[in-house]
Each structure stands twice: as structure tokens, then as C-alpha cells.
Amino acid sequence: MFLVFGLALWSSVIFLLYALRPSSSLHVEISSVTRREKIICLGAVTILIAVCVAPMAWNPHWTGELHRHHNQYQFLADAFLKGQLHLDVPVDPRLAAMENPYDFEAREALNLDENSGGWDHAFYKGKYFVYFGAVPALILFAPYQLIVGKPLATYHATQIFSGLFILGLFALFWLLAKKFFPRMSFGVYLMSSVALAAVSISYCTEAPALYCIASSSGLCMEVWSIYFFARAAWAEDSRRKFFAEIFFGALLGALAFGCKPTVALANFLVLPLLPKLLNRDDAKKIFLVLCVPYLLTAAALMAYNFLRFDNPFEFGQAYQLTVADQHAYGKFSERFNLSAQVDGLLQNFFGVENGLRGDKKPAGALRYIIFWLPIFFLTPKNFSALRRNGLIGFVLALIFTPILITMFQIHWTPFLLERYRLEIYWLLALLTFLAIGFLSESRKNFFNFGVCLLSVLTIFQCVDLFLVPNDLNFAEIYPDLRPKIFKALTLGF
């Protein structure tokens, strides 16, 4: 069995590398793609989505079957349909009677487990609330329950948002390639897109329920927001399409704040595009179309927060029942710690060990070798190309935004986790794709094969990290899986 599986796997890899050899017809320039290449791309996207979303149904620990608190979006949708903001979840009298219910050790002393203690809910004035963004419940869970008559299985939401995110990332890369890199090889576009999308959505595959709903929905909103803004800035569409692109870009970017605020910090990428967007005769109208979705969404979120927690700026984090008493975090200025920021940044990007580790996976976003390619932006030739294409501001925003997101994560969370890096992977992927694009404009043949090989290695890294036991993931539930796969890779020896 191991021999057959191993031979099939290695045969597929060898065939793929042969298909991507330097002289392959897949290395046709992006500007010259035909229907054949588009069909191949559609097939690759379909396979990638299937491979990423299918395992989400495998682990009962992360589908909502075994842990009640993973189904909070179902409860929230049910609450909305009943015209209320709190959840219809019974509160244990022992929790309600506690002097400080946010003290994890005090809850443990009373044997309040995840079911009786409202784990990871927001608890305020004797009621449970959801501190995760409400947008997924409003646009997906509530409509589904209203139409079908039963709750949507939790992990299905992550499957939907992840699939749409992958489509959005491919579309954004295609837009960038057609606009700035017409000489890029189609094979390079295809393989780098597959690898970068796989990295960007990797953690959702193994732990879809609850936390990754907030993350994947935010990523979905943001990638399509940036796509529409980029299209408005760089595509030469009609006036009607231009205003539609501005509106949908702003609407999706605003809704990202209602999914997960730290993901929505990627709206900073819009700032360097503003001069291009507003460089028209009707700049005032454009600015109005751009601002209204953000203002209305901000007003709705503040009203939602005020009605729940009597504070328009409190979304529930201070009242969450988790491992840290965040109710006692205090003011931003009082909690800020420069040393913790430096340690967290080193851990999140470079994997430097420190006391912030919260899971078993190796830390450091830059462990993915493909993410090191943007270092070539430091060469005079590529820097000049950035300036010539007006992309310096956009690239600087892509460098700054992951750092900003990480700083907020360090400040508001007790420790960094792999799932938090979902919020920066796609930004590093976008930065990496731009680097590949500029490099591919002046290099051919073996460079194309080299990037494809690097992409294949990155995909193998994703698979390898999927098999690292951590946080009740599939590999931890089935600890013999990893040895079996390595035995297959060695053809049974």
C-alpha cells in the first residue's frame, strides 16, 4: 500500500515538474494566454479549493460537533432572528455569582468547563454575547436559517469564505499580472498563485470552526475589496464600472471591520491608491462614494456595541471568558510594552523563540521560503521599476500593514497563535507576487522553472505543517498519520 501510494505521489510530482520545465508551453506570456490556459487555470483553482475545503469536514473537534462554543455564530444568527443581541444560552448560576467571572483560575476552581462556563463567549450583566464580528451571522448564518429552517453547520461558513478568498486572490494576481507584468510566464503565475493561496488559507483547513470563520470572512472581504479598488485605480473601465468598483471596494473593506478588526487593518492598502482614484474631474463624488460605506458601517458597529456593552468602542473583548482576564487589561497606553512588541515581531516573522509562544507549530511567517523573494526589491533595478510603475507607496503599505497587524495582536492577546498569522500571510503573498512579477519581466527559461520549483516546495511546506500535531487538529487526533505519510514518501522503507 505504501509503495503504491508513494509511487503515485512521486509520479505526480515528476509529471508536474516536467510540465513546468523551462521549455514548456505553459510558459507562454500572460499577455498571450488563450482559452487553453484559462481552462487550465480554472481547473487548478477548482482543485485547490477542493483540497483546501474538503479536510474541514474531517475533524469533529473543529466542525462544531463536539464543542458547543464553536457554534456561537449559529446562536448569534438565532438571536438576530428573534430580535435580540444576547444568546439564548443558559448561564450557570455559579458563574453569575462570581465576583470576577473573567478570572480563568477562579473559574477552574469552580470546575466551570467549556460548556457550563461559556468558554470564549463575552459575558456582560448576566448574559452571553459574541465578541467575534457579527457580519458572518448577518450575511450567511441568519439568511440560511431563515430560508432552510435549520442552522448552518459552522465549518461550512469557513469553507464558503475560504473558497471565495482563493478566487479573489487569483483574480487580484491576474489583474496585477495583466497590468504590470505582461511578460510574466503563465506557468509562473499559476504555480505561484496556487502556492501563495495555499499558504494564505492553510490554517483554516485544519481548524475551521468559530475562530477561522471570523478570519476567513475578513480575508474574503479584504481581498475582494483590494481587487475592486485596484481595478478602479489601474483598469480602464467605463465610468459606471468605475463607480461600482469604488462602491464595492469600500463596502467590502468596511464589512471586514465587522468580521475581524485586525484583518480590516489591511484597508491601509487603499491609501496609496487614493491619488489615482481621486485624480478625476468628479473627485468630490468619488470621495463621497468611497466614504459613505465606511461611515455607515462604523455607525452600525458602534450602535451594536453600545446596545450590548454600553460602550460604542467595546466589541466584547474585555468581557470574554478565556485564558486571560482581559477585563483587567486597562488603557492602551498603560498596557503598551515595547519589549513585548519587539519579541512578538521577531517571533511572528522570524520564529525567534520567546515567552509568547502559544502553540506547537514552528513560529515565523518567513519560514515559508517563497516569502523571502521580496528582498529583491532592494536592488536598484527593481526599485526603479517600482517607481516607474507608481507602486512604491503600495509596496511600502504591504510591508507596513503586516507589522501593524502584528503589533495590535501582541497588544491585545496573551500570546501569538498560528491562526493569527492568517491575517498577514495574504499580505506577504501579495508582496511576494509583485516581487515575482518584477523579476519575471527580465528573466526567462530557468528562472521560470526556478519559481515553479519554489512554489512546489512551498506547497510541500503547507502539507508538512498541516501534519504538525497542534490544538486538536487532524494530525493531533490521528498521531500515526504523519509517520504513515513519510513512510509512503520513502516508498515503504
Tab-separated table of C-alpha atoms in Angstrom:
chain	number	residue	atom	x	y	z
A	1	MET	CA	0.000	0.000	0.000
A	2	PHE	CA	2.734	2.475	0.994
A	3	LEU	CA	4.701	1.611	-2.127
A	4	VAL	CA	1.699	2.199	-4.415
A	5	PHE	CA	0.753	5.473	-2.735
A	6	GLY	CA	4.354	6.689	-2.734
A	7	LEU	CA	4.874	5.832	-6.384
A	8	ALA	CA	1.629	7.616	-7.324
A	9	LEU	CA	2.637	10.706	-5.364
A	10	TRP	CA	6.169	10.927	-6.754
A	11	SER	CA	4.913	10.229	-10.284
A	12	SER	CA	2.513	13.172	-9.949
A	13	VAL	CA	5.293	15.453	-8.717
A	14	ILE	CA	7.639	14.405	-11.521
A	15	PHE	CA	4.892	14.908	-14.110
A	16	LEU	CA	4.150	18.368	-12.689
A	17	LEU	CA	7.818	19.387	-12.803
A	18	TYR	CA	8.120	18.051	-16.344
A	19	ALA	CA	5.043	20.048	-17.375
A	20	LEU	CA	6.738	23.148	-15.918
A	21	ARG	CA	10.178	22.536	-17.467
A	22	PRO	CA	11.925	25.624	-18.938
A	23	SER	CA	10.831	24.801	-22.496
A	24	SER	CA	7.203	24.053	-21.532
A	25	SER	CA	4.369	25.634	-23.487
A	26	LEU	CA	2.864	26.659	-20.130
A	27	HIS	CA	5.439	29.446	-20.010
A	28	VAL	CA	3.557	31.490	-22.579
A	29	GLU	CA	3.432	35.174	-21.627
A	30	ILE	CA	0.389	36.408	-19.698
A	31	SER	CA	-0.372	38.877	-22.486
A	32	SER	CA	-0.747	35.967	-24.925
A	33	VAL	CA	-2.848	33.499	-22.961
A	34	THR	CA	-5.571	31.646	-24.840
A	35	ARG	CA	-8.680	29.736	-23.872
A	36	ARG	CA	-6.495	26.700	-23.155
A	37	GLU	CA	-4.559	28.460	-20.395
A	38	LYS	CA	-7.749	29.883	-18.902
A	39	ILE	CA	-9.266	26.394	-18.700
A	40	ILE	CA	-6.096	25.088	-17.045
A	41	CYS	CA	-6.246	27.954	-14.541
A	42	LEU	CA	-9.915	27.264	-13.777
A	43	GLY	CA	-9.111	23.605	-13.228
A	44	ALA	CA	-6.217	24.447	-10.892
A	45	VAL	CA	-8.377	26.841	-8.855
A	46	THR	CA	-11.143	24.244	-8.573
A	47	ILE	CA	-8.717	21.559	-7.394
A	48	LEU	CA	-7.051	23.926	-4.915
A	49	ILE	CA	-10.392	24.964	-3.398
A	50	ALA	CA	-11.456	21.316	-3.125
A	51	VAL	CA	-8.168	20.324	-1.475
A	52	CYS	CA	-8.375	23.225	0.994
A	53	VAL	CA	-12.036	22.919	1.988
A	54	ALA	CA	-12.576	19.128	1.978
A	55	PRO	CA	-10.428	18.442	5.098
A	56	MET	CA	-12.501	20.995	7.029
A	57	ALA	CA	-15.168	18.300	7.447
A	58	TRP	CA	-12.806	15.632	8.762
A	59	ASN	CA	-12.128	16.641	12.363
A	60	PRO	CA	-15.165	16.684	14.702
A	61	HIS	CA	-13.224	18.866	17.136
A	62	TRP	CA	-13.336	21.705	14.598
A	63	THR	CA	-16.673	21.228	12.875
A	64	GLY	CA	-18.898	22.267	15.782
A	65	GLU	CA	-19.899	18.711	16.667
A	66	LEU	CA	-18.037	18.277	19.954
A	67	HIS	CA	-17.560	21.790	21.366
A	68	ARG	CA	-20.638	23.907	21.923
A	69	HIS	CA	-18.786	27.223	21.998
A	70	HIS	CA	-17.649	26.638	18.398
A	71	ASN	CA	-21.264	27.158	17.312
A	72	GLN	CA	-21.550	30.746	18.508
A	73	TYR	CA	-22.374	32.038	15.030
A	74	GLN	CA	-25.364	29.683	14.931
A	75	PHE	CA	-26.521	31.030	18.300
A	76	LEU	CA	-25.968	34.620	17.174
A	77	ALA	CA	-27.971	34.126	13.989
A	78	ASP	CA	-30.771	32.595	16.036
A	79	ALA	CA	-30.655	35.598	18.390
A	80	PHE	CA	-30.851	38.055	15.493
A	81	LEU	CA	-33.845	36.241	14.048
A	82	LYS	CA	-35.521	36.551	17.458
A	83	GLY	CA	-34.794	40.278	17.548
A	84	GLN	CA	-32.224	40.189	20.349
A	85	LEU	CA	-28.471	40.658	20.730
A	86	HIS	CA	-27.686	38.252	23.580
A	87	LEU	CA	-27.548	34.488	23.144
A	88	ASP	CA	-30.220	32.086	24.344
A	89	VAL	CA	-27.608	30.044	26.191
A	90	PRO	CA	-28.210	29.126	29.851
A	91	VAL	CA	-25.850	30.807	32.321
A	92	ASP	CA	-24.513	28.687	35.167
A	93	PRO	CA	-25.589	30.318	38.493
A	94	ARG	CA	-22.060	29.803	39.830
A	95	LEU	CA	-20.641	31.931	37.015
A	96	ALA	CA	-23.257	34.666	37.540
A	97	ALA	CA	-22.442	34.770	41.262
A	98	MET	CA	-18.669	35.172	40.795
A	99	GLU	CA	-17.042	38.424	41.872
A	100	ASN	CA	-14.786	38.309	38.801
A	101	PRO	CA	-16.048	35.788	36.230
A	102	TYR	CA	-13.205	36.767	33.857
A	103	ASP	CA	-10.593	35.201	36.149
A	104	PHE	CA	-9.641	31.924	34.455
A	105	GLU	CA	-8.180	30.319	37.592
A	106	ALA	CA	-11.262	31.252	39.626
A	107	ARG	CA	-13.498	29.601	37.041
A	108	GLU	CA	-11.320	26.497	37.061
A	109	ALA	CA	-11.580	26.324	40.855
A	110	LEU	CA	-15.367	26.064	40.441
A	111	ASN	CA	-14.998	23.386	37.747
A	112	LEU	CA	-16.692	25.551	35.146
A	113	ASP	CA	-15.800	23.733	31.923
A	114	GLU	CA	-16.297	24.983	28.356
A	115	ASN	CA	-19.998	24.033	28.376
A	116	SER	CA	-21.018	25.274	31.810
A	117	GLY	CA	-18.634	28.235	31.846
A	118	GLY	CA	-19.420	29.836	28.493
A	119	TRP	CA	-15.889	29.439	27.188
A	120	ASP	CA	-14.854	32.191	24.738
A	121	HIS	CA	-18.195	33.964	25.000
A	122	ALA	CA	-18.469	37.581	26.084
A	123	PHE	CA	-20.236	37.743	29.465
A	124	TYR	CA	-21.869	41.013	30.486
A	125	LYS	CA	-24.627	41.750	33.017
A	126	GLY	CA	-25.521	38.093	33.352
A	127	LYS	CA	-25.888	37.380	29.628
A	128	TYR	CA	-23.731	35.785	26.955
A	129	PHE	CA	-22.744	37.712	23.828
A	130	VAL	CA	-20.477	37.029	20.853
A	131	TYR	CA	-17.368	39.208	20.677
A	132	PHE	CA	-16.474	37.932	17.211
A	133	GLY	CA	-17.616	40.114	14.311
A	134	ALA	CA	-21.322	39.805	13.533
A	135	VAL	CA	-21.102	40.136	9.736
A	136	PRO	CA	-20.884	36.368	9.003
A	137	ALA	CA	-24.023	35.830	11.094
A	138	LEU	CA	-25.849	38.618	9.248
A	139	ILE	CA	-24.914	37.750	5.675
A	140	LEU	CA	-24.682	33.951	5.865
A	141	PHE	CA	-25.935	32.184	9.014
A	142	ALA	CA	-29.174	34.127	9.545
A	143	PRO	CA	-30.293	34.069	5.861
A	144	TYR	CA	-29.529	30.345	5.644
A	145	GLN	CA	-31.501	29.568	8.786
A	146	LEU	CA	-34.369	31.779	7.651
A	147	ILE	CA	-34.589	30.090	4.236
A	148	VAL	CA	-33.738	26.474	5.095
A	149	GLY	CA	-35.227	26.383	8.582
A	150	LYS	CA	-32.206	24.913	10.335
A	151	PRO	CA	-28.783	26.249	11.417
A	152	LEU	CA	-25.858	26.273	9.021
A	153	ALA	CA	-23.117	23.862	10.108
A	154	THR	CA	-20.314	26.020	11.464
A	155	TYR	CA	-17.482	24.728	9.306
A	156	HIS	CA	-19.480	25.287	6.095
A	157	ALA	CA	-19.090	29.047	6.576
A	158	THR	CA	-15.301	28.744	6.617
A	159	GLN	CA	-15.466	26.550	3.511
A	160	ILE	CA	-17.505	29.193	1.678
A	161	PHE	CA	-15.377	32.171	2.738
A	162	SER	CA	-12.133	30.284	2.057
A	163	GLY	CA	-13.235	29.312	-1.438
A	164	LEU	CA	-14.256	32.886	-2.234
A	165	PHE	CA	-10.959	34.158	-0.821
A	166	ILE	CA	-8.957	31.858	-3.091
A	167	LEU	CA	-10.949	33.051	-6.105
A	168	GLY	CA	-10.340	36.664	-5.064
A	169	LEU	CA	-6.605	36.177	-4.636
A	170	PHE	CA	-6.285	34.569	-8.074
A	171	ALA	CA	-8.326	37.413	-9.578
A	172	LEU	CA	-6.170	40.046	-7.888
A	173	PHE	CA	-2.948	38.374	-9.046
A	174	TRP	CA	-4.357	38.128	-12.586
A	175	LEU	CA	-5.195	41.836	-12.561
A	176	LEU	CA	-1.690	42.742	-11.384
A	177	ALA	CA	-0.038	40.438	-13.913
A	178	LYS	CA	-2.039	41.780	-16.857
A	179	LYS	CA	-1.412	45.397	-15.830
A	180	PHE	CA	2.231	45.389	-14.737
A	181	PHE	CA	3.794	42.094	-15.844
A	182	PRO	CA	2.580	41.234	-19.363
A	183	ARG	CA	5.748	39.201	-19.958
A	184	MET	CA	5.215	37.017	-16.881
A	185	SER	CA	5.007	33.325	-17.678
A	186	PHE	CA	1.548	31.796	-17.305
A	187	GLY	CA	3.173	28.806	-15.583
A	188	VAL	CA	4.811	31.113	-13.056
A	189	TYR	CA	1.520	32.940	-12.456
A	190	LEU	CA	-0.333	29.655	-11.978
A	191	MET	CA	2.109	27.908	-9.647
A	192	SER	CA	2.934	30.970	-7.541
A	193	SER	CA	-0.798	31.721	-7.167
A	194	VAL	CA	-1.523	28.158	-6.037
A	195	ALA	CA	1.335	28.188	-3.527
A	196	LEU	CA	0.588	31.662	-2.139
A	197	ALA	CA	-3.150	30.942	-1.849
A	198	ALA	CA	-2.429	27.654	-0.074
A	199	VAL	CA	-0.215	29.415	2.472
A	200	SER	CA	-2.749	32.210	2.958
A	201	ILE	CA	-5.649	29.920	3.872
A	202	SER	CA	-3.692	26.986	5.352
A	203	TYR	CA	-4.786	27.153	8.981
A	204	CYS	CA	-8.475	27.365	8.057
A	205	THR	CA	-8.141	23.900	6.546
A	206	GLU	CA	-7.312	22.245	9.847
A	207	ALA	CA	-9.401	24.287	12.326
A	208	PRO	CA	-12.417	25.755	10.506
A	209	ALA	CA	-14.963	26.289	13.268
A	210	LEU	CA	-15.503	29.632	15.029
A	211	TYR	CA	-12.126	31.419	15.030
A	212	CYS	CA	-11.431	30.831	11.365
A	213	ILE	CA	-14.933	31.969	10.436
A	214	ALA	CA	-14.014	35.446	11.680
A	215	SER	CA	-10.611	35.294	9.958
A	216	SER	CA	-11.696	33.759	6.641
A	217	SER	CA	-14.688	36.087	6.303
A	218	GLY	CA	-12.436	39.088	6.939
A	219	LEU	CA	-9.874	37.814	4.431
A	220	CYS	CA	-12.624	37.248	1.868
A	221	MET	CA	-13.945	40.791	2.303
A	222	GLU	CA	-10.478	42.332	2.180
A	223	VAL	CA	-9.103	40.527	-0.863
A	224	TRP	CA	-12.163	41.415	-2.932
A	225	SER	CA	-12.104	44.968	-1.570
A	226	ILE	CA	-8.500	45.417	-2.714
A	227	TYR	CA	-9.364	43.777	-6.038
A	228	PHE	CA	-12.144	46.292	-6.740
A	229	PHE	CA	-10.028	49.245	-5.599
A	230	ALA	CA	-7.080	48.054	-7.702
A	231	ARG	CA	-9.336	47.604	-10.703
A	232	ALA	CA	-10.729	51.113	-10.243
A	233	ALA	CA	-7.200	52.524	-9.968
A	234	TRP	CA	-5.470	50.592	-12.738
A	235	ALA	CA	-8.079	49.212	-15.157
A	236	GLU	CA	-9.527	51.442	-17.840
A	237	ASP	CA	-13.181	50.644	-17.260
A	238	SER	CA	-16.224	52.742	-18.093
A	239	ARG	CA	-17.436	55.476	-15.748
A	240	ARG	CA	-20.299	53.302	-14.490
A	241	LYS	CA	-17.990	50.377	-13.754
A	242	PHE	CA	-15.504	52.717	-12.074
A	243	PHE	CA	-18.076	53.970	-9.555
A	244	ALA	CA	-19.355	50.434	-8.961
A	245	GLU	CA	-15.801	49.280	-8.261
A	246	ILE	CA	-15.252	52.139	-5.806
A	247	PHE	CA	-18.520	51.369	-4.026
A	248	PHE	CA	-17.984	47.619	-3.720
A	249	GLY	CA	-14.353	48.098	-2.711
A	250	ALA	CA	-15.417	50.444	0.081
A	251	LEU	CA	-18.380	48.306	1.147
A	252	LEU	CA	-16.333	45.111	1.432
A	253	GLY	CA	-13.461	46.921	3.134
A	254	ALA	CA	-15.897	48.353	5.668
A	255	LEU	CA	-17.610	44.993	6.269
A	256	ALA	CA	-14.208	43.493	7.088
A	257	PHE	CA	-14.290	45.508	10.323
A	258	GLY	CA	-17.474	43.629	11.207
A	259	CYS	CA	-15.671	40.325	10.631
A	260	LYS	CA	-12.368	40.895	12.411
A	261	PRO	CA	-10.905	44.368	13.023
A	262	THR	CA	-7.251	43.326	12.801
A	263	VAL	CA	-7.845	41.771	9.366
A	264	ALA	CA	-9.571	45.009	8.331
A	265	LEU	CA	-6.388	46.981	9.037
A	266	ALA	CA	-5.458	45.892	5.506
A	267	ASN	CA	-7.612	48.833	4.413
A	268	PHE	CA	-4.362	50.793	4.737
A	269	LEU	CA	-3.502	49.402	1.301
A	270	VAL	CA	-6.128	51.730	-0.139
A	271	LEU	CA	-4.279	54.875	0.994
A	272	PRO	CA	-1.553	54.799	-1.699
A	273	LEU	CA	-4.287	54.205	-4.300
A	274	LEU	CA	-6.276	57.315	-3.322
A	275	PRO	CA	-4.384	59.796	-5.549
A	276	LYS	CA	-5.070	57.551	-8.530
A	277	LEU	CA	-8.720	57.082	-7.572
A	278	LEU	CA	-9.371	60.784	-6.958
A	279	ASN	CA	-7.468	62.057	-9.999
A	280	ARG	CA	-10.670	62.828	-11.905
A	281	ASP	CA	-12.965	65.784	-12.508
A	282	ASP	CA	-15.647	64.390	-10.180
A	283	ALA	CA	-13.299	63.821	-7.213
A	284	LYS	CA	-15.899	65.007	-4.685
A	285	LYS	CA	-18.446	62.450	-5.859
A	286	ILE	CA	-15.813	59.724	-5.838
A	287	PHE	CA	-14.796	60.669	-2.295
A	288	LEU	CA	-18.441	60.528	-1.195
A	289	VAL	CA	-18.991	57.087	-2.751
A	290	LEU	CA	-15.775	55.965	-1.080
A	291	CYS	CA	-16.571	57.276	2.409
A	292	VAL	CA	-20.274	56.518	2.828
A	293	PRO	CA	-19.931	52.698	3.240
A	294	TYR	CA	-17.206	53.162	5.864
A	295	LEU	CA	-19.192	55.792	7.785
A	296	LEU	CA	-22.448	53.813	7.757
A	297	THR	CA	-20.678	50.599	8.793
A	298	ALA	CA	-18.816	52.404	11.581
A	299	ALA	CA	-22.089	53.895	12.860
A	300	ALA	CA	-23.794	50.476	12.780
A	301	LEU	CA	-20.908	48.788	14.618
A	302	MET	CA	-20.777	51.477	17.295
A	303	ALA	CA	-24.538	51.253	17.821
A	304	TYR	CA	-24.259	47.442	18.036
A	305	ASN	CA	-21.503	47.750	20.638
A	306	PHE	CA	-23.361	50.368	22.664
A	307	LEU	CA	-26.556	48.324	22.789
A	308	ARG	CA	-24.622	45.315	24.067
A	309	PHE	CA	-21.913	46.767	26.303
A	310	ASP	CA	-22.951	50.401	26.887
A	311	ASN	CA	-19.807	51.486	25.058
A	312	PRO	CA	-19.637	52.198	21.307
A	313	PHE	CA	-15.950	51.224	21.209
A	314	GLU	CA	-16.197	47.952	23.139
A	315	PHE	CA	-16.892	44.918	20.943
A	316	GLY	CA	-16.669	42.444	23.817
A	317	GLN	CA	-13.029	41.541	24.153
A	318	ALA	CA	-12.835	42.955	27.678
A	319	TYR	CA	-15.649	40.620	28.709
A	320	GLN	CA	-14.544	37.394	27.060
A	321	LEU	CA	-14.202	34.224	29.113
A	322	THR	CA	-10.858	32.832	28.068
A	323	VAL	CA	-7.379	32.065	29.458
A	324	ALA	CA	-6.582	35.696	30.292
A	325	ASP	CA	-8.506	38.247	32.326
A	326	GLN	CA	-8.732	40.854	29.594
A	327	HIS	CA	-11.257	42.768	31.682
A	328	ALA	CA	-8.226	43.985	33.648
A	329	TYR	CA	-6.109	44.961	30.657
A	330	GLY	CA	-6.608	48.676	31.266
A	331	LYS	CA	-5.953	51.529	28.876
A	332	PHE	CA	-3.928	51.156	25.686
A	333	SER	CA	-1.143	53.422	26.934
A	334	GLU	CA	-0.927	51.591	30.263
A	335	ARG	CA	-0.629	48.158	28.659
A	336	PHE	CA	1.762	49.000	25.819
A	337	ASN	CA	5.110	47.254	26.285
A	338	LEU	CA	7.936	47.940	23.840
A	339	SER	CA	9.887	44.827	24.827
A	340	ALA	CA	6.845	42.604	24.224
A	341	GLN	CA	6.323	44.273	20.850
A	342	VAL	CA	9.896	43.573	19.747
A	343	ASP	CA	9.734	39.972	20.981
A	344	GLY	CA	6.397	39.401	19.269
A	345	LEU	CA	7.531	40.845	15.956
A	346	LEU	CA	10.661	38.683	15.994
A	347	GLN	CA	8.555	35.636	16.744
A	348	ASN	CA	5.795	36.349	14.244
A	349	PHE	CA	8.092	36.985	11.296
A	350	PHE	CA	11.392	35.257	12.066
A	351	GLY	CA	10.411	32.499	14.507
A	352	VAL	CA	12.699	33.729	17.280
A	353	GLU	CA	11.755	31.826	20.436
A	354	ASN	CA	10.407	33.776	23.399
A	355	GLY	CA	7.735	33.576	26.072
A	356	LEU	CA	4.917	34.461	23.690
A	357	ARG	CA	4.652	31.008	22.132
A	358	GLY	CA	1.105	29.696	22.391
A	359	ASP	CA	1.071	26.582	20.164
A	360	LYS	CA	3.235	23.766	18.901
A	361	LYS	CA	3.692	24.849	15.316
A	362	PRO	CA	7.022	26.470	14.411
A	363	ALA	CA	6.646	30.228	14.600
A	364	GLY	CA	7.659	32.731	11.967
A	365	ALA	CA	5.798	33.688	8.802
A	366	LEU	CA	9.104	33.812	6.931
A	367	ARG	CA	9.586	30.089	7.429
A	368	TYR	CA	7.889	29.838	4.035
A	369	ILE	CA	10.844	30.206	1.686
A	370	ILE	CA	8.812	31.902	-1.037
A	371	PHE	CA	8.209	34.890	1.266
A	372	TRP	CA	11.892	35.833	1.043
A	373	LEU	CA	11.630	36.864	-2.622
A	374	PRO	CA	10.589	40.491	-1.858
A	375	ILE	CA	14.170	41.112	-0.713
A	376	PHE	CA	14.923	41.653	-4.413
A	377	PHE	CA	13.004	44.944	-4.192
A	378	LEU	CA	16.185	46.298	-2.616
A	379	THR	CA	18.061	46.053	-5.905
A	380	PRO	CA	18.337	49.375	-7.815
A	381	LYS	CA	16.769	47.882	-10.937
A	382	ASN	CA	13.614	46.636	-9.210
A	383	PHE	CA	13.327	49.783	-7.108
A	384	SER	CA	13.417	51.824	-10.298
A	385	ALA	CA	10.729	49.565	-11.768
A	386	LEU	CA	8.557	50.195	-8.722
A	387	ARG	CA	8.945	53.935	-9.124
A	388	ARG	CA	8.266	53.768	-12.851
A	389	ASN	CA	5.019	51.872	-12.272
A	390	GLY	CA	3.918	54.056	-9.365
A	391	LEU	CA	3.941	51.143	-6.918
A	392	ILE	CA	6.366	52.347	-4.250
A	393	GLY	CA	3.571	53.525	-1.957
A	394	PHE	CA	1.599	50.307	-2.431
A	395	VAL	CA	4.637	48.126	-1.684
A	396	LEU	CA	5.522	50.183	1.396
A	397	ALA	CA	1.934	49.736	2.610
A	398	LEU	CA	2.261	45.978	2.039
A	399	ILE	CA	5.401	45.972	4.207
A	400	PHE	CA	3.973	48.195	6.942
A	401	THR	CA	0.495	46.653	7.299
A	402	PRO	CA	1.587	43.143	8.451
A	403	ILE	CA	3.788	44.821	11.067
A	404	LEU	CA	0.891	46.985	12.241
A	405	ILE	CA	-1.472	43.995	12.436
A	406	THR	CA	1.089	42.022	14.432
A	407	MET	CA	1.560	44.915	16.855
A	408	PHE	CA	-2.177	45.011	17.551
A	409	GLN	CA	-2.203	41.237	18.036
A	410	ILE	CA	0.652	41.425	20.527
A	411	HIS	CA	-1.058	44.218	22.426
A	412	TRP	CA	-4.490	42.618	22.782
A	413	THR	CA	-3.767	38.877	23.027
A	414	PRO	CA	-1.979	36.890	25.767
A	415	PHE	CA	0.173	35.065	23.203
A	416	LEU	CA	0.536	34.680	19.446
A	417	LEU	CA	-1.001	31.725	17.664
A	418	GLU	CA	-0.641	30.299	14.165
A	419	ARG	CA	-4.212	31.267	13.294
A	420	TYR	CA	-3.373	34.933	13.902
A	421	ARG	CA	-0.793	34.738	11.122
A	422	LEU	CA	-3.628	34.128	8.671
A	423	GLU	CA	-4.142	37.872	8.890
A	424	ILE	CA	-0.693	38.643	7.457
A	425	TYR	CA	0.040	35.686	5.168
A	426	TRP	CA	-2.076	37.005	2.305
A	427	LEU	CA	-0.378	40.409	2.525
A	428	LEU	CA	3.047	38.768	2.355
A	429	ALA	CA	1.705	36.678	-0.534
A	430	LEU	CA	0.680	39.824	-2.403
A	431	LEU	CA	4.069	41.398	-1.760
A	432	THR	CA	5.787	38.202	-2.941
A	433	PHE	CA	3.721	38.046	-6.137
A	434	LEU	CA	4.744	41.604	-7.000
A	435	ALA	CA	8.395	40.649	-6.477
A	436	ILE	CA	7.993	37.594	-8.727
A	437	GLY	CA	6.328	39.780	-11.329
A	438	PHE	CA	9.137	42.311	-11.497
A	439	LEU	CA	11.772	39.579	-11.533
A	440	SER	CA	9.995	37.704	-14.326
A	441	GLU	CA	9.984	40.746	-16.609
A	442	SER	CA	13.701	40.417	-17.254
A	443	ARG	CA	14.360	36.719	-16.702
A	444	LYS	CA	13.182	33.690	-18.671
A	445	ASN	CA	13.608	29.952	-19.090
A	446	PHE	CA	15.353	28.610	-15.986
A	447	PHE	CA	14.068	31.498	-13.842
A	448	ASN	CA	10.513	30.432	-14.652
A	449	PHE	CA	11.279	26.837	-13.708
A	450	GLY	CA	13.021	28.006	-10.525
A	451	VAL	CA	9.962	29.952	-9.348
A	452	CYS	CA	7.724	26.983	-10.145
A	453	LEU	CA	10.031	24.686	-8.192
A	454	LEU	CA	9.999	27.132	-5.276
A	455	SER	CA	6.201	27.140	-5.418
A	456	VAL	CA	6.082	23.336	-5.322
A	457	LEU	CA	8.386	23.336	-2.280
A	458	THR	CA	6.122	25.883	-0.592
A	459	ILE	CA	3.100	23.642	-1.209
A	460	PHE	CA	5.029	20.788	0.428
A	461	GLN	CA	5.701	23.089	3.388
A	462	CYS	CA	1.950	23.676	3.731
A	463	VAL	CA	1.288	19.932	3.736
A	464	ASP	CA	4.094	19.360	6.242
A	465	LEU	CA	2.733	21.988	8.646
A	466	PHE	CA	-0.778	20.542	8.272
A	467	LEU	CA	0.684	17.331	9.682
A	468	VAL	CA	2.144	19.003	12.798
A	469	PRO	CA	0.008	17.992	15.825
A	470	ASN	CA	-1.407	21.131	17.422
A	471	ASP	CA	-4.570	22.416	19.078
A	472	LEU	CA	-6.703	19.290	18.476
A	473	ASN	CA	-6.110	19.442	14.745
A	474	PHE	CA	-6.413	16.436	12.445
A	475	ALA	CA	-2.769	15.472	12.956
A	476	GLU	CA	-3.157	15.529	16.751
A	477	ILE	CA	-6.303	13.401	16.670
A	478	TYR	CA	-4.583	10.887	14.366
A	479	PRO	CA	-0.936	10.916	15.529
A	480	ASP	CA	0.007	7.978	13.298
A	481	LEU	CA	-0.876	9.941	10.146
A	482	ARG	CA	2.431	11.785	9.801
A	483	PRO	CA	4.637	8.650	10.135
A	484	LYS	CA	2.464	6.839	7.594
A	485	ILE	CA	2.772	9.623	5.035
A	486	PHE	CA	6.548	9.791	5.474
A	487	LYS	CA	6.692	6.031	5.062
A	488	ALA	CA	4.790	6.405	1.810
A	489	LEU	CA	7.189	9.151	0.672
A	490	THR	CA	10.093	6.782	1.272
A	491	LEU	CA	8.228	4.082	-0.698
A	492	GLY	CA	7.667	1.926	2.371
A	493	PHE	CA	11.227	1.867	3.631
